[in-house]
Coordinates of C-alpha atoms in Angstrom, one line a residue:
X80 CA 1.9 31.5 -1.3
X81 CA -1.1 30.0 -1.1
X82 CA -3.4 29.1 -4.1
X83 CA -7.1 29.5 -3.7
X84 CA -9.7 28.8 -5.9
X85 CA -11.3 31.7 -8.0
X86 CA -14.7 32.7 -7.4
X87 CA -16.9 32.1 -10.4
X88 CA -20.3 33.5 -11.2
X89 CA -22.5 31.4 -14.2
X90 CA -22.9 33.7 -17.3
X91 CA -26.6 33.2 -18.6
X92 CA -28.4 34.6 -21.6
X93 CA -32.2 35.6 -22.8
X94 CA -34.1 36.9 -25.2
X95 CA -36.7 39.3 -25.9
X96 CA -38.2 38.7 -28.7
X97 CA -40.9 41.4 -29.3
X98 CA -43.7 41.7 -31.9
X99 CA -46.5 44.8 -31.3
X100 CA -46.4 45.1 -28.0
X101 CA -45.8 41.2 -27.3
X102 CA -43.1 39.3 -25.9
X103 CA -42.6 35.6 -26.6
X104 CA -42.7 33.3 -23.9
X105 CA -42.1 29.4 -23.7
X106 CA -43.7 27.2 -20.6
X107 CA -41.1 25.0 -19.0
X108 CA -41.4 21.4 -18.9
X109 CA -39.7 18.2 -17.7
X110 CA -36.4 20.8 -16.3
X111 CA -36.2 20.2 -13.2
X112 CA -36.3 24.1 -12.4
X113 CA -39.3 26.5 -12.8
X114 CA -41.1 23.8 -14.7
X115 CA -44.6 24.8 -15.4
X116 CA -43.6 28.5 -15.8
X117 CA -43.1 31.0 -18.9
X118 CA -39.8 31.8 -19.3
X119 CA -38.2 33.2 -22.9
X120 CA -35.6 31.7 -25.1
X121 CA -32.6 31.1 -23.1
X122 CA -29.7 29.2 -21.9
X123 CA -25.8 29.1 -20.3
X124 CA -22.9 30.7 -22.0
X125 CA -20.3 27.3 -23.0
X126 CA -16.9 27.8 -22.6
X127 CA -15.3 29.7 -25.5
X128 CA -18.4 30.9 -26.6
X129 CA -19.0 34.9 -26.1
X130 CA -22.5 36.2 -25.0
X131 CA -24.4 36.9 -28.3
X132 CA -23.1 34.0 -30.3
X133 CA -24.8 32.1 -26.9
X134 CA -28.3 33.6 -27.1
X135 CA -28.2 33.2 -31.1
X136 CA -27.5 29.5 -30.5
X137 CA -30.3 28.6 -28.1
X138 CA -32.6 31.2 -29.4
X139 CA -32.2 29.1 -32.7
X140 CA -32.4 25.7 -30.5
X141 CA -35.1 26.5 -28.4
X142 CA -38.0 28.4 -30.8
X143 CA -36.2 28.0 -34.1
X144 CA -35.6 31.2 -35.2
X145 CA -32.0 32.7 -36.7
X146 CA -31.1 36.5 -35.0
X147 CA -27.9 38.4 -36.3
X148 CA -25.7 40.1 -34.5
X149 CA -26.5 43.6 -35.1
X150 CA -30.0 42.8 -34.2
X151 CA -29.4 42.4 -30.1
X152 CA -29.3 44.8 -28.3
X153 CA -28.3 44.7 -24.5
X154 CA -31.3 45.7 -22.5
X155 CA -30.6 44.6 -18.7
X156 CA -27.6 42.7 -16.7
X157 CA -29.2 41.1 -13.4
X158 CA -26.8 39.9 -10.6
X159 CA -28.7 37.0 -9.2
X160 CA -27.9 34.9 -5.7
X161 CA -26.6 31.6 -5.3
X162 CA -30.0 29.1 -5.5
X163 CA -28.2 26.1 -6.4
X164 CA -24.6 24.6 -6.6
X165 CA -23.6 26.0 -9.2
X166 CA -23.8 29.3 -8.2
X167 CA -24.5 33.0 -8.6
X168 CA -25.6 34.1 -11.6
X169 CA -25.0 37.1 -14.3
X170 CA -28.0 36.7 -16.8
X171 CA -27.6 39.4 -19.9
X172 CA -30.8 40.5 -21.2
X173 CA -31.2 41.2 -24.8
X174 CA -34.0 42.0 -27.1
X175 CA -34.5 41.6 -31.0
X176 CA -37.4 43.1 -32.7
X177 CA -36.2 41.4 -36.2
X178 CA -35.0 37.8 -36.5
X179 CA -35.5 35.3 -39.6
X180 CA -38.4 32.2 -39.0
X181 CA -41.5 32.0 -37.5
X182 CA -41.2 31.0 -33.8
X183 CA -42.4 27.8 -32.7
X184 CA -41.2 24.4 -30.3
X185 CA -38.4 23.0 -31.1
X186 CA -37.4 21.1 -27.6
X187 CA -41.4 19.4 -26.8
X188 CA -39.2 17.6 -24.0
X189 CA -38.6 20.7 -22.0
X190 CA -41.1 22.9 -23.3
X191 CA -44.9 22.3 -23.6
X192 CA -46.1 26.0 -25.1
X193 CA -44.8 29.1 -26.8
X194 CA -47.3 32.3 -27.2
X195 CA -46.7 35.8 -27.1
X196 CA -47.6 37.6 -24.2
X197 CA -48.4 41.5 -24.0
X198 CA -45.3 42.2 -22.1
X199 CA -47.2 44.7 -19.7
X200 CA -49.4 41.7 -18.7
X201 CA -47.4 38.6 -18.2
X202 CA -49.0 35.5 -17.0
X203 CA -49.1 34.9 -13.0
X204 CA -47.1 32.1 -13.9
X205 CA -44.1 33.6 -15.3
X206 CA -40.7 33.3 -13.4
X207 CA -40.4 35.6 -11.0
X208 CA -36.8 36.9 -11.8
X209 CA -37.8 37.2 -15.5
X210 CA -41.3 39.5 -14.6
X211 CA -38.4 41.6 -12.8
X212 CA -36.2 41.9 -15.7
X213 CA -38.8 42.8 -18.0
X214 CA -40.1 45.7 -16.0
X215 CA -36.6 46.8 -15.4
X216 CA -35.7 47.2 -19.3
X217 CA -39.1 48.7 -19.7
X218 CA -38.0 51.5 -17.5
X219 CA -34.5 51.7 -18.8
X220 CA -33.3 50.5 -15.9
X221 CA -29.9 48.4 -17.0
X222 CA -29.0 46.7 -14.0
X223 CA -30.4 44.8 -11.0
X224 CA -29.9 42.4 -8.3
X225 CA -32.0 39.2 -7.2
X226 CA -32.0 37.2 -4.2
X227 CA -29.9 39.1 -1.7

């Protein structure tokens, strides 16, 4: 019997964060990817780590804001195409209306703004992939794929 290798798909994670009508976006800087466009709070799942204990970490390292729990809630799952090495990816979108802290820039190397956005009018500049998601949970639409 012959072994192969499993096929593995990177888990990613983002965050709504939504105030009247507005959605918090952060500019990407210095990444290597996207850089120069908004994005919100996000990051890759670590090993061991399970999907909302993920987005409360980098949500907390990226705009410095603590979100329990009970306050996510799952709002879209995009299947997105291979567009580097590392693979395809499964990004879970979640949004929190409530959270503890007052956002702001906590990673100036990789980051040069964070505002909030109306999330019906997003900058031009705003990853593509992320516009997409955003229009998708506003129309309750709870999955999508990206790049096929």
């Amino acid at each position: 019997m012959v072994l192969r290798e499993r096929f593995k798909v990177v888990p990613a994670v983002y965050l709504f964060l939504s105030k009247d009508g507005n959605i918090l976006l952060t500019r990407r800087l210095n990444t290597g990817y996207e850089d120069g466009k908004y994005m919100v709070p996000s990051g890759h799942v670590e090993v061991g780590e399970s999907l909302t204990s993920a987005i409360m970490r980098e949500v907390m390292e990226e705009v410095g804001v603590a979100v329990r729990p009970e306050d996510l809630r799952l709002v879209h799952v995009m299947y997105r195409a291979k567009h580097d090495e590392t693979g395809e990816r499964a990004d879970f979108f979640f949004t929190a209306d409530q959270w503890e802290g007052e956002p702001h820039n906590r990673e100036s190397e990789k980051c040069d703004e964070v505002a909030w956005f109306p999330a019906d009018h997003l900058p031009d500049n705003t990853v593509e992939y992320l516009r997409h998601a955003i229009a998708c949970a506003a129309k309750g639409e709870m999955l999508s794929e990206w790049g096929w």
